[in-house]
Coordinates of N, CA and C in Angstrom, one line a residue:
M1 N 6.2 -20.3 32.8 CA 5.3 -19.5 32.0 C 5.9 -18.2 31.6
Q2 N 5.6 -17.7 30.5 CA 6.1 -16.4 30.0 C 5.3 -15.3 30.6
D3 N 6.0 -14.2 30.8 CA 5.3 -13.0 31.3 C 4.5 -12.4 30.1
T4 N 3.2 -12.2 30.3 CA 2.4 -11.7 29.2 C 2.1 -10.2 29.3
K5 N 2.8 -9.5 30.2 CA 2.6 -8.1 30.3 C 3.2 -7.3 29.1
H6 N 2.4 -6.5 28.6 CA 2.8 -5.7 27.4 C 2.9 -4.2 27.8
N7 N 3.8 -3.5 27.1 CA 3.9 -2.1 27.3 C 2.8 -1.3 26.7
P8 N 2.5 -0.1 27.1 CA 1.4 0.7 26.6 C 1.5 0.9 25.0
G9 N 2.7 0.9 24.5 CA 2.9 1.1 23.0 C 2.2 0.0 22.3
F10 N 2.4 -1.3 22.8 CA 1.8 -2.4 22.2 C 0.3 -2.3 22.2
I11 N -0.3 -1.9 23.3 CA -1.7 -1.8 23.4 C -2.2 -0.7 22.4
L12 N -1.5 0.5 22.4 CA -1.9 1.6 21.6 C -1.8 1.2 20.1
G13 N -0.8 0.4 19.7 CA -0.6 -0.1 18.4 C -1.8 -0.9 17.9
N14 N -2.3 -1.8 18.8 CA -3.4 -2.7 18.5 C -4.7 -1.8 18.4
V15 N -4.8 -0.8 19.2 CA -6.0 0.1 19.1 C -6.0 0.8 17.8
I16 N -4.8 1.3 17.4 CA -4.7 2.0 16.1 C -5.0 1.1 14.9
L17 N -4.5 -0.2 15.0 CA -4.8 -1.1 14.0 C -6.3 -1.5 13.9
G18 N -6.9 -1.6 15.1 CA -8.4 -1.8 15.1 C -9.1 -0.6 14.4
L19 N -8.7 0.6 14.7 CA -9.3 1.8 14.1 C -9.1 1.8 12.6
S20 N -7.9 1.3 12.1 CA -7.6 1.3 10.7 C -8.5 0.2 10.0
L21 N -8.8 -0.9 10.8 CA -9.7 -2.0 10.2 C -11.1 -1.4 10.1
V22 N -11.6 -0.7 11.1 CA -12.9 -0.1 11.0 C -13.0 0.9 9.8
M23 N -11.9 1.6 9.7 CA -11.8 2.6 8.6 C -11.9 1.9 7.2
L24 N -11.2 0.7 7.2 CA -11.2 0.0 5.9 C -12.6 -0.5 5.6
L25 N -13.4 -0.9 6.6 CA -14.7 -1.3 6.4 C -15.6 -0.3 5.8
F26 N -15.3 1.0 6.1 CA -16.1 2.1 5.6 C -15.4 3.0 4.6
I27 N -14.5 2.4 3.9 CA -13.6 3.1 3.0 C -14.4 3.8 1.8
D28 N -15.5 3.1 1.4 CA -16.3 3.7 0.3 C -16.9 5.0 0.7
Q29 N -17.5 5.1 1.9 CA -18.1 6.4 2.3 C -17.0 7.4 2.5
L30 N -15.9 7.0 3.1 CA -14.7 7.9 3.3 C -14.2 8.4 2.0
W31 N -14.1 7.5 1.0 CA -13.6 7.9 -0.3 C -14.5 9.0 -0.9
A32 N -15.8 8.8 -0.8 CA -16.7 9.9 -1.3 C -16.5 11.2 -0.6
F33 N -16.2 11.1 0.7 CA -16.0 12.4 1.5 C -14.6 13.0 1.3
L34 N -13.6 12.1 1.4 CA -12.2 12.6 1.4 C -11.4 12.4 0.1
G35 N -12.0 11.6 -0.8 CA -11.3 11.3 -2.0 C -10.1 10.4 -1.8
G36 N -9.0 10.7 -2.5 CA -7.8 9.9 -2.3 C -7.1 10.0 -1.0
W37 N -7.4 11.1 -0.3 CA -6.8 11.2 1.1 C -7.3 10.1 2.0
A38 N -8.4 9.5 1.8 CA -8.9 8.4 2.6 C -7.9 7.2 2.6
M39 N -7.4 6.9 1.4 CA -6.5 5.8 1.3 C -5.2 6.1 2.0
G40 N -4.7 7.4 1.8 CA -3.5 7.8 2.4 C -3.6 7.8 3.9
L41 N -4.7 8.2 4.5 CA -5.0 8.2 5.9 C -5.0 6.8 6.4
W42 N -5.6 5.9 5.7 CA -5.6 4.5 6.1 C -4.2 3.9 6.1
M43 N -3.4 4.2 5.1 CA -2.0 3.7 5.1 C -1.2 4.2 6.3
V44 N -1.4 5.5 6.6 CA -0.7 6.1 7.7 C -1.1 5.4 9.0
L45 N -2.4 5.2 9.2 CA -2.9 4.6 10.4 C -2.3 3.2 10.6
A46 N -2.4 2.4 9.5 CA -1.9 1.0 9.5 C -0.4 1.0 9.8
G47 N 0.4 1.9 9.2 CA 1.8 2.0 9.4 C 2.2 2.4 10.8
V48 N 1.5 3.4 11.4 CA 1.8 3.8 12.8 C 1.4 2.7 13.7
G49 N 0.3 2.0 13.5 CA -0.1 0.9 14.4 C 0.9 -0.2 14.3
M50 N 1.4 -0.6 13.2 CA 2.4 -1.6 13.1 C 3.7 -1.2 13.7
Y51 N 4.0 0.1 13.6 CA 5.3 0.6 14.3 C 5.2 0.4 15.8
F52 N 4.0 0.8 16.4 CA 3.9 0.6 17.8 C 3.9 -0.8 18.3
V53 N 3.2 -1.7 17.5 CA 3.2 -3.1 17.8 C 4.6 -3.7 17.7
M54 N 5.3 -3.4 16.7 CA 6.6 -4.0 16.5 C 7.8 -3.4 17.3
S55 N 7.5 -2.2 17.9 CA 8.6 -1.5 18.6 C 8.8 -2.1 20.0
E56 N 8.0 -3.0 20.4 CA 8.2 -3.6 21.8 C 9.5 -4.4 21.8
K57 N 10.3 -4.1 22.7 CA 11.6 -4.8 22.9 C 11.4 -6.0 23.8
R58 N 11.7 -7.2 23.2 CA 11.5 -8.4 24.0 C 12.9 -9.2 24.0
S59 N 13.1 -9.8 25.0 CA 14.3 -10.7 25.0 C 14.0 -12.0 24.3
S60 N 15.0 -12.5 23.6 CA 14.7 -13.7 22.8 C 14.5 -14.9 23.7
T61 N 13.5 -15.7 23.4 CA 13.2 -16.9 24.1 C 13.8 -18.2 23.5
L62 N 14.6 -18.0 22.4 CA 15.2 -19.1 21.7 C 16.5 -19.5 22.5
P63 N 16.7 -20.8 22.6 CA 17.9 -21.3 23.3 C 19.2 -20.9 22.5
D64 N 20.3 -20.8 23.2 CA 21.5 -20.5 22.6 C 22.1 -21.6 21.8

């Protein structure tokens, strides 16, 4: 069995991606309040979330 323990960065990345998803659901209200900054904020949140998720270093499970 593989070890399923994840580092805190992976968990933080998923939380940030969840927050960006909720933000995307309410983008019309945010657009009225923030204007174009709402889309920029969403892109930054999604990018930072993906960075944390993808930055986890794992050893390859592929055979040599």
